[in-house]
Each structure stands twice: as C-alpha cells, then as structure tokens.
Coordinates of C-alpha atoms in Angstrom, one line a residue:
X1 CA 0.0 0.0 0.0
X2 CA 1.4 3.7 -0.7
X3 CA 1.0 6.3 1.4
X4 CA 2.0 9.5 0.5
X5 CA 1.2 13.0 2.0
X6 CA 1.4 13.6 5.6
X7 CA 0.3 10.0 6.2
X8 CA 1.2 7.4 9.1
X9 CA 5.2 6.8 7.8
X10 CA 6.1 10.7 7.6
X11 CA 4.9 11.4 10.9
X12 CA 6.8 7.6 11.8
X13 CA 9.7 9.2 10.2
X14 CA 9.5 13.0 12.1
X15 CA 9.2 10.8 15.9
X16 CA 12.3 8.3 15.4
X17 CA 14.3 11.3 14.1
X18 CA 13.2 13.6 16.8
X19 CA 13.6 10.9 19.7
X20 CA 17.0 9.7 18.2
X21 CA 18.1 13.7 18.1
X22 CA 17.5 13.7 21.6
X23 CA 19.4 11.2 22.9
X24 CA 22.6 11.9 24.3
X25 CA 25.5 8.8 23.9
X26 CA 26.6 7.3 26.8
X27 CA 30.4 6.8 27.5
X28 CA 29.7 3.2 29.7
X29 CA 28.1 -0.1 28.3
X30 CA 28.7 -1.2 24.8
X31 CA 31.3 0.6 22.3
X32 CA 29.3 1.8 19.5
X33 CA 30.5 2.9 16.9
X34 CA 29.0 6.7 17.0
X35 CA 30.8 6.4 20.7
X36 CA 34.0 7.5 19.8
X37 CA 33.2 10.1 17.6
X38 CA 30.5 11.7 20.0
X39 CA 33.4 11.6 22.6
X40 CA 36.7 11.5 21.0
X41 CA 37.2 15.1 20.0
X42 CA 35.6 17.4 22.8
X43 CA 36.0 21.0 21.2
X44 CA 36.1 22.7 25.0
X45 CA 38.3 21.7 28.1
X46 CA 35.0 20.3 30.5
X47 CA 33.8 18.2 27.5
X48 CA 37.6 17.1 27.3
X49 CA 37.7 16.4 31.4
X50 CA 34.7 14.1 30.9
X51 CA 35.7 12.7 28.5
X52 CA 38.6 11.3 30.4
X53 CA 37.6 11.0 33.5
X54 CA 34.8 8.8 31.8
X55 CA 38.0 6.4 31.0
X56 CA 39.0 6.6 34.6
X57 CA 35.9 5.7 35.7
X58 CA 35.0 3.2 32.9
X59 CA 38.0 1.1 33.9
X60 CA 37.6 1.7 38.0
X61 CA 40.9 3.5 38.0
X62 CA 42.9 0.8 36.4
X63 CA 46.0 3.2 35.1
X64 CA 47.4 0.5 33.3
X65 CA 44.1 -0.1 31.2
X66 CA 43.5 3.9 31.6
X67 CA 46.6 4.4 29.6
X68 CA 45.7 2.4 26.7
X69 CA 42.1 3.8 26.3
X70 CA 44.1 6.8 26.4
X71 CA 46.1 6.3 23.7
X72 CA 43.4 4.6 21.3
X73 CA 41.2 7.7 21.6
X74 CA 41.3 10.7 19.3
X75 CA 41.3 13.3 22.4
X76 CA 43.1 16.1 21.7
X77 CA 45.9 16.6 24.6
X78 CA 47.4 18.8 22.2
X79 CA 45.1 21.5 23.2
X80 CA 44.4 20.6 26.5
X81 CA 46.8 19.2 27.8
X82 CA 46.8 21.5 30.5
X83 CA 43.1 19.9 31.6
X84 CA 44.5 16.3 31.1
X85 CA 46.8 16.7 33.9
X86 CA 44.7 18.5 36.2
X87 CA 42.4 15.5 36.1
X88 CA 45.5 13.0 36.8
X89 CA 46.3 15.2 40.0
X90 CA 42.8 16.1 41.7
X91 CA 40.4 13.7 39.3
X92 CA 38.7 16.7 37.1
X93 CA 38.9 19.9 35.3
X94 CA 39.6 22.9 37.4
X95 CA 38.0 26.5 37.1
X96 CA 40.6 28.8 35.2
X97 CA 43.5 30.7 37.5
X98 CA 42.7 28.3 40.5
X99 CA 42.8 25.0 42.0
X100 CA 39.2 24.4 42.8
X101 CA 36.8 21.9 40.7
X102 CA 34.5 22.9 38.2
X103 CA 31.4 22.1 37.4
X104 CA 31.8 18.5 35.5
X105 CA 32.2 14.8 36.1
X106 CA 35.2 13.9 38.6
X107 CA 37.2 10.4 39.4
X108 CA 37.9 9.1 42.5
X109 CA 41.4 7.9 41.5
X110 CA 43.5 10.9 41.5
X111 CA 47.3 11.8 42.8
X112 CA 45.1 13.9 45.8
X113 CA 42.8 10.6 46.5
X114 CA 46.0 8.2 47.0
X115 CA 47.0 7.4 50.3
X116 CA 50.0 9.5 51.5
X117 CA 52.4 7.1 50.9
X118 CA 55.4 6.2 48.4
X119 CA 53.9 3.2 46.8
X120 CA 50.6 4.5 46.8
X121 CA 51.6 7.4 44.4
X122 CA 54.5 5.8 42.4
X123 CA 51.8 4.0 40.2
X124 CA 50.3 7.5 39.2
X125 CA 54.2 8.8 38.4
X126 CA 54.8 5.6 36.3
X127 CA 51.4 5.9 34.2
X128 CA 52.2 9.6 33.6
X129 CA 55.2 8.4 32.4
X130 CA 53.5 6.1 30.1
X131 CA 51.7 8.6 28.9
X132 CA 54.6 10.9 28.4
X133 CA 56.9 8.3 26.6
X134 CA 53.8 8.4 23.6
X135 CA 53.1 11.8 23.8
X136 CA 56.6 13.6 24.7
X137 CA 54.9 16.8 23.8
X138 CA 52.6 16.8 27.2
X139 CA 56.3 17.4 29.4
X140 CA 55.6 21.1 28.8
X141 CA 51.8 20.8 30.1
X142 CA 52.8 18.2 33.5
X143 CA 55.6 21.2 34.5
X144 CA 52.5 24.1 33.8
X145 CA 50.0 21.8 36.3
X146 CA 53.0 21.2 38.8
X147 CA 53.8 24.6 39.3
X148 CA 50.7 25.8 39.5
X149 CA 49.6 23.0 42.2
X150 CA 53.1 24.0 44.1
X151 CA 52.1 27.6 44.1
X152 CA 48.8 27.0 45.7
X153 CA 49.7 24.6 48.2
X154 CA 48.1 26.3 50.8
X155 CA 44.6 25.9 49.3
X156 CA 45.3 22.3 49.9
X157 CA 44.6 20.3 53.1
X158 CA 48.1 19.1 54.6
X159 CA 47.9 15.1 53.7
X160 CA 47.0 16.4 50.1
X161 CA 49.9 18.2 50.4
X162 CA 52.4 16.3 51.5
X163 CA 50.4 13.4 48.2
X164 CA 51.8 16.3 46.0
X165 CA 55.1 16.7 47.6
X166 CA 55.7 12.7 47.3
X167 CA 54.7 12.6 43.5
X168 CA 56.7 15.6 43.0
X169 CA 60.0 14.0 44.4
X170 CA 59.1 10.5 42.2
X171 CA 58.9 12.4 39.5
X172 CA 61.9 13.7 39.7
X173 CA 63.5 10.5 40.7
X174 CA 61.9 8.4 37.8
X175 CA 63.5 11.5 35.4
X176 CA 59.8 12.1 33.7
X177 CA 61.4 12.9 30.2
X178 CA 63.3 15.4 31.5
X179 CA 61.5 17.1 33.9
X180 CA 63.2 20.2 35.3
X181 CA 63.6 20.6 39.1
X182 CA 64.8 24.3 39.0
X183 CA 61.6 25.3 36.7
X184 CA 58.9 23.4 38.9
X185 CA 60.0 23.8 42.0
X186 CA 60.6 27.9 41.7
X187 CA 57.1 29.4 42.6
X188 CA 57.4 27.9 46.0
X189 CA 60.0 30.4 46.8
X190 CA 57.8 33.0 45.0
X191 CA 59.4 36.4 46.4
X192 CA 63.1 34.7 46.1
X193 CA 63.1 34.0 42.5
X194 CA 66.6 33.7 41.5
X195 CA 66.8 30.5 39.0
X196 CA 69.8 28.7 41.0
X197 CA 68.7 25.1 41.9
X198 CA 71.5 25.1 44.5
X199 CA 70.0 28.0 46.7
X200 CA 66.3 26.5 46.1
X201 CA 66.4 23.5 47.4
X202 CA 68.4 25.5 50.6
X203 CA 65.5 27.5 50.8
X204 CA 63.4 24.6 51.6
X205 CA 65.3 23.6 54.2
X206 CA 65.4 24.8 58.2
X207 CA 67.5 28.1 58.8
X208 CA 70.0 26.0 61.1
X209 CA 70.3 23.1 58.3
X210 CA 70.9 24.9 55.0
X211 CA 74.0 23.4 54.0
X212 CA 74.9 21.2 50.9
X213 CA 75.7 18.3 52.9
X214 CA 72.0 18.6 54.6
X215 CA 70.7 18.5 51.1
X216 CA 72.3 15.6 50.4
X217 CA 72.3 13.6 53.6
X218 CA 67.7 14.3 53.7
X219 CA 67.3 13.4 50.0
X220 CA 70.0 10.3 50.0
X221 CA 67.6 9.2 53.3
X222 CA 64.9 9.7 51.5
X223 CA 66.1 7.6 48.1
X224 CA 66.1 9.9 46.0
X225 CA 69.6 10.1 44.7
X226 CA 69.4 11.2 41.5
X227 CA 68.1 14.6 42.8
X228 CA 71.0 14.3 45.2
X229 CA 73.5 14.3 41.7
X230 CA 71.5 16.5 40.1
X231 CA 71.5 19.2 43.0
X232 CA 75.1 18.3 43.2
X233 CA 76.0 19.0 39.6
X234 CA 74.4 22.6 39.9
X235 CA 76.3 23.3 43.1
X236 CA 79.5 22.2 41.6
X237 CA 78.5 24.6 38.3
X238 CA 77.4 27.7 40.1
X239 CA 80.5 27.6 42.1
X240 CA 83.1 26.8 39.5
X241 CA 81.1 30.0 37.6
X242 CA 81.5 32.1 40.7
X243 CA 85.6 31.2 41.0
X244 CA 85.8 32.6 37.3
X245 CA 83.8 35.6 37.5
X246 CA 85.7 36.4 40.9
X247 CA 88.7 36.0 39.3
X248 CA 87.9 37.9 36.1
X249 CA 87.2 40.6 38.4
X250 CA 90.7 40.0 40.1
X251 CA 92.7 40.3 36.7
X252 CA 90.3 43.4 35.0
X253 CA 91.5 45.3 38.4
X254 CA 95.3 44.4 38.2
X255 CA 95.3 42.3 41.6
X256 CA 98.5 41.0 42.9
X257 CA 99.2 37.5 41.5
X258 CA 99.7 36.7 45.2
X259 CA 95.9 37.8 46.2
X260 CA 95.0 36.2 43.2
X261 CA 96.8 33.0 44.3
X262 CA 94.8 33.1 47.9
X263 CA 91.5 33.3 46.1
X264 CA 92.0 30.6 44.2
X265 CA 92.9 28.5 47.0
X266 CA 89.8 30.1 49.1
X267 CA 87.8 29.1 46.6
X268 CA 88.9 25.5 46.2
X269 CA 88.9 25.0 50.0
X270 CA 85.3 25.7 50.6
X271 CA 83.4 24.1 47.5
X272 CA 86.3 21.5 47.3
X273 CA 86.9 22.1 43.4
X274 CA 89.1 19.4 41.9
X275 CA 92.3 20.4 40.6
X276 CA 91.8 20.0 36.8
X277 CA 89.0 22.1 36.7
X278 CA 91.1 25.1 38.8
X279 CA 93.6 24.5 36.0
X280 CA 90.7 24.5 33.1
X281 CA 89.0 28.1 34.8
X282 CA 92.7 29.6 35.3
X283 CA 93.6 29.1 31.2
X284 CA 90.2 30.4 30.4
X285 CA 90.3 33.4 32.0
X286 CA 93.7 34.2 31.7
X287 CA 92.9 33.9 27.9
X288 CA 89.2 36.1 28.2
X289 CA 91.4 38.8 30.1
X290 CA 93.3 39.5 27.0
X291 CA 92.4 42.7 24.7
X292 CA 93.2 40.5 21.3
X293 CA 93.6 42.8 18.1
X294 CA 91.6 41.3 15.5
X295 CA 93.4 40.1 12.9
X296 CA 97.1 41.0 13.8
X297 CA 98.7 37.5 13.9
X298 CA 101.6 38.6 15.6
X299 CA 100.3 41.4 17.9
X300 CA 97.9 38.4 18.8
X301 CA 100.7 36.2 19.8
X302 CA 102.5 39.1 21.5
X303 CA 99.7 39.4 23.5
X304 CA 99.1 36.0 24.3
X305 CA 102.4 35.4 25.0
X306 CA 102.4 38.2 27.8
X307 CA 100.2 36.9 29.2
X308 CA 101.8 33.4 30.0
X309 CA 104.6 35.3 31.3
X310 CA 102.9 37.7 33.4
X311 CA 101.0 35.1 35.2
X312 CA 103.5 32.1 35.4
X313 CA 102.8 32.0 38.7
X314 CA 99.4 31.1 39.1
X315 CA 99.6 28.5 36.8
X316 CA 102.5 27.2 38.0
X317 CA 101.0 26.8 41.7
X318 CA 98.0 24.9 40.5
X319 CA 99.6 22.6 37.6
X320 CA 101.3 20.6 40.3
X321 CA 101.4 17.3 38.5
X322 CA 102.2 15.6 35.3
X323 CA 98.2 15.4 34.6
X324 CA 97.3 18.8 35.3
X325 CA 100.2 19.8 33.0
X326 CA 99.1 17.5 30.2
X327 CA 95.3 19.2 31.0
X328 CA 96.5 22.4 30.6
X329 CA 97.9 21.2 27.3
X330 CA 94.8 19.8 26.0
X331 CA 93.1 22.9 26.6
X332 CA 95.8 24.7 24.7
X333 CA 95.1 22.5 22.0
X334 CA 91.7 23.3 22.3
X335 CA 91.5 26.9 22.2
X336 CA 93.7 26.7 19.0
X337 CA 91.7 24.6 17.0
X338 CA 88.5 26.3 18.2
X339 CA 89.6 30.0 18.0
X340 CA 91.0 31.5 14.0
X341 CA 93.5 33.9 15.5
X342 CA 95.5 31.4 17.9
X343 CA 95.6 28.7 15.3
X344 CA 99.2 29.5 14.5
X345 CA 100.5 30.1 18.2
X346 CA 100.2 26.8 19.7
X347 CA 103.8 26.1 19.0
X348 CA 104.8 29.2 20.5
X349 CA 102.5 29.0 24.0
X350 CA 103.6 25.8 24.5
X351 CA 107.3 27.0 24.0
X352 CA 106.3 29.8 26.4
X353 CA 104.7 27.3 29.2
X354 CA 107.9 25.6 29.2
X355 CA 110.0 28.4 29.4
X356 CA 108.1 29.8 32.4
X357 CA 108.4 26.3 34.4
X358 CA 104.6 25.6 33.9
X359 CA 105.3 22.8 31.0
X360 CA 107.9 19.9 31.7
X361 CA 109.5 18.5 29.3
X362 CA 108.1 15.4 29.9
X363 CA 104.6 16.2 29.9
X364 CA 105.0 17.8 25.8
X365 CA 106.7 14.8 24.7
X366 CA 103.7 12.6 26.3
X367 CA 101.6 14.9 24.6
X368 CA 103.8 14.8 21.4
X369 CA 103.6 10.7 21.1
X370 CA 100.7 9.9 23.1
X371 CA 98.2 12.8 23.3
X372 CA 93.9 11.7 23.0
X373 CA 92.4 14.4 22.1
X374 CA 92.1 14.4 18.7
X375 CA 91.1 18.5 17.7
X376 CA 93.7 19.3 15.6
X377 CA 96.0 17.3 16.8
X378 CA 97.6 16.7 13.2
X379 CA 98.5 19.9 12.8
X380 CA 99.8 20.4 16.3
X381 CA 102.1 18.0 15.8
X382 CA 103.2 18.6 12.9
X383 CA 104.1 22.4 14.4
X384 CA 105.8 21.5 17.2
X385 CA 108.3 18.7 15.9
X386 CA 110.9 21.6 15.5
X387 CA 110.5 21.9 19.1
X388 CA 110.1 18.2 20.4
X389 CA 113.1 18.0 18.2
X390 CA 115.2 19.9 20.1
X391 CA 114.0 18.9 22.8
X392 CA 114.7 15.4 22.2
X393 CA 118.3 16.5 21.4
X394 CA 118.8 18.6 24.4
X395 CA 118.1 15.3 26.5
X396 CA 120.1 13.2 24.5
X397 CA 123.4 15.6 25.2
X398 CA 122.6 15.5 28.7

C-alpha cells in the first residue's frame, strides 16, 4: 500500500528522528561505533575532562588499562593538555587561575585521593610516564600543572599536600622525560626567585640546616639520589662560575698575582673544586682577560704570550702534577683549533709554558707521542716537531 502525503510513515519518520536527536550517547556499556566520535574530539576543556575522567571511571581507575584507552582515543591533549593533567592530579577539570573543581564529572582515583604514601603514588608517576613516553609533547603541560599545584599549596589540606610533595619527588627520581627541578620547584620560593637550583632547594630547608651536605644527607635518606646528583651538579657549576667571575674581576683590576693566588685556593677550599677544573678556569680566564687585536697574527701572539709570562705564577701553583700539565695542554690545543686567531700560536704558547716552568718536558713529549684528544691534533704535531726536536736533542746531550 502507498501512502503519500502527511500519512502514518512521515509522521513515523518525524518521531524516530526527533527521539534519536534527543538522545545523548553514553560513555559506559557497549562501544558503538557513534561512541567515539560523539566523545573522542571534545572542542572545549570540561567536555575534554569528561571525556577522560569517563576512561578513569569506565575502567575503575585501572591506570594501566587507563593508559591504553588513552592512547586509542582521538582526544586532543594537544590543546588541552593543561586539563589532562589537572584530572590526573585532583580527578577533574579545574575552574581557570585556581585550584578548585568545576562544574563536570570527577574520578575518585587521583594523585590527591592516593593514600600519603610512596607506593601508593609511584603507580600515578609511572602511568604519567606512560603517557609521556607516547606523547613527549605533554612534558611542557605536567611542569604548567605542577607549578601551579606548588604555588597554591596552601589551598590544599596538609595530607593532600604532603600526596603532591611525594609525586613531586618521584617524578623527579623516575627523570619524567626530563623534567626540570629548578623550573617546577621555583614558585614555591615566590618572592626569592633567582633561578639557582642550588639555593632553592636551601630554601626549603630549616634556617640552622641549609647546608649542601644537609641537602644531600635528607634526600640520599629519603632515596632519591638522583636529585641528590642533580643538585650536586648545579652546586659544583654555580660555584666553579663564581671562582671565574671572581677571578675575572681579580685580573680586570690588576690584583696582585699573590691575592690572586689566595683566592683561588679560598675558593677550592670551601666548594672543594678538583684540581683539573682550577687549571681548566685559570687558562680560560687568563685567555678572556686579554684585549686580542683582530686580525694581527703577531700582535695576537704578543699578547698571548704576555700573558703566560705575566702570570707564570698562578699556573705554576695549581699545575702541580704531570696530569694537570698535560690538561693544561689539552686545553691549549683546544683553544687553537676552536679560535681562527690562535691557530698558529700553539707552538709558540707551548714553547712559552715551558719556558716559564709551567710545562715539563716530559709532559710535551707525552703529549707529542701519546696525546687523545684528537682536535687538531695533526696539525699540532706537525708544528711542534721543531720543538720536540730539540728537545729530544737537548736530552740526549745530557
């Protein structure tokens, strides 16, 4: 039978359209195949949040199944990766420029809802770096979320802070593709801002224990000695830098070479600097103190030549051994290869070095037959056999 018009099918028609345009697609139950689509790409930040905390709670906080829903979906962390990890750390989207929830859906299996406790919250740092290792991009979103749940930590109630603190230190710990301490732990000292890991982590610290060694003796207690090295390693930087700019200071005024002298040995007394970086800092800045003339070949070498001469003595104090002579050689060679205008001299500051007592004659002819370090090396060489030569023949008449 046809039925044309307004008849019985039209209106059929017009009710299963109008009830199927109403009805809003679950996340739970059955995938279907409208289900990823409807849910997949949220084009705001709270339709993203429940989108994911919909995994969460589709897979009762499993991270390890969490992870993979994660990376099947077409969720764009791209844009919000910002809102991804405020879900991970308090279970759902917060309202913008705070830490409180917004309106929205919210998990139960968040960094905030872990006990307080090590291996309670080292799960959560391994899955966000699961999640990390397939989307490297999201490093620059986890370090926006941390600092901005540092910087509010006293809108949080003390066991949620001290959830934060522990995933904090894992994180660091489990090196989450290069997560920066310096950069996330900064707004914490807010009005002290200076960008020097090795007074933050001071800062943290009682007034009566903020030493190095307290640093290291509370995290090495703690097992976290990678953050030990790391802090470590910036202490050992910042105070070599401080030795060099002190000491550029020391030659721009004309200082006595015996003040000079006590400085450096100040300086290697209390930050315990090894002796073959002294000798590397004393080369470079007796070489950056130098007013070099451009292209003038031999007004350069005049000048760098002075300069060995004039301060003989300080190198002579701290090249105490064959090895820190054959270091200061290397770094010779170095400079030369790496700098146009001093290409030609190396011949002649070596000659110079030995001449002042800084060089033995044993250490160049190591150097000559046996030298590793391969930056122009050939050429060296080949410029100072007249040299080694005679040196060779001096010993030989002896």
């Amino acid at each position: 039978m046809k039925v044309t018009g307004s008849g019985f099918c039209g209106a059929c028609s017009y009710a299963v359209s109008d009830a199927y345009s109403k009805e809003k697609p679950t996340l739970g139950g059955t995938r279907i195949k409208t289900r990823k689509r409807n849910i997949a790409a949220p084009l705001d930040p709270a339709a993203f949040a429940d989108a994911v905390v919909q995994i969460y709670l589709d897979n009762a906080g499993d991270l390890e199944l969490v992870a993979k829903n994660l990376e099947s979906s077409d969720l764009n962390f791209s844009r919000y990766g910002d809102t991804f990890f405020e879900v991970v750390f308090i279970g759902g989207r917060t309202q913008p420029g705070t830490i409180k929830l917004d309106e929205g859906e919210r998990h139960p299996y968040s960094v905030i809802e872990c006990e307080p406790k090590r291996e309670a919250i080292l799960p959560s740092v391994i899955y966000v770096q699961k999640i990390l290792r397939r989307r490297p991009f999201l490093i620059k979103n986890l370090e926006n979320v941390m600092r901005k749940m540092l910087q509010s930590l006293e809108l949080f109630e003390e066991n949620e802070r001290i959830k934060l603190s522990i995933f904090t230190a894992l994180a660091f710990s489990q090196k989450l593709s290069g997560l920066p301490p310096e950069t996330v732990l900064q707004p914490l000292l807010k009005d002290n801002l200076r960008g020097k890991m090795e007074d933050d982590l001071l800062e943290f610290f009682p007034s009566t224990k903020r030493t190095p060694e307290a640093v290291s003796e509370h995290f090495t207690k703690a097992g976290l000695l990678p953050l030990v090295e790391y802090n470590d390693k910036k202490i050992f930087e910042v105070r070599l830098k401080e030795m060099k700019s002190t000491l550029t200071t020391q030659l721009a005024e004309e200082v006595a070479i015996s003040e000079v002298i006590e400085t450096v040995k100040q300086h290697v007394k209390d930050a315990k600097l090894p002796d073959i970086e002294v000798v590397r800092i004393l080369w470079d800045v007796l070489m950056d103190a130098i007013q070099w003339s451009g292209k003038n070949q031999q007004q350069n070498a005049n000048s760098a030549l002075r300069q060995v001469k004039k301060w003989a003595e300080l190198l002579n104090t701290f090249c105490t051994t064959g090895k820190l002579e054959l270091e200061l050689m290397y770094k010779v060679q170095v400079q030369c290869y790496e700098d146009a205008k001093l290409m030609k001299l190396f011949p002649e500051i070596v000659r110079s070095l030995y001449d002042q007592d800084v060089l033995a004659e044993d250490t160049i002819l190591h150097w000559f037959r046996k030298g590793t370090n391969l930056k122009g090396r050939q050429n060296f060489v080949k410029s100072l056999e007249p040299f080694v030569k005679w040196l060779e023949e001096a010993e030989e008449e002896e």
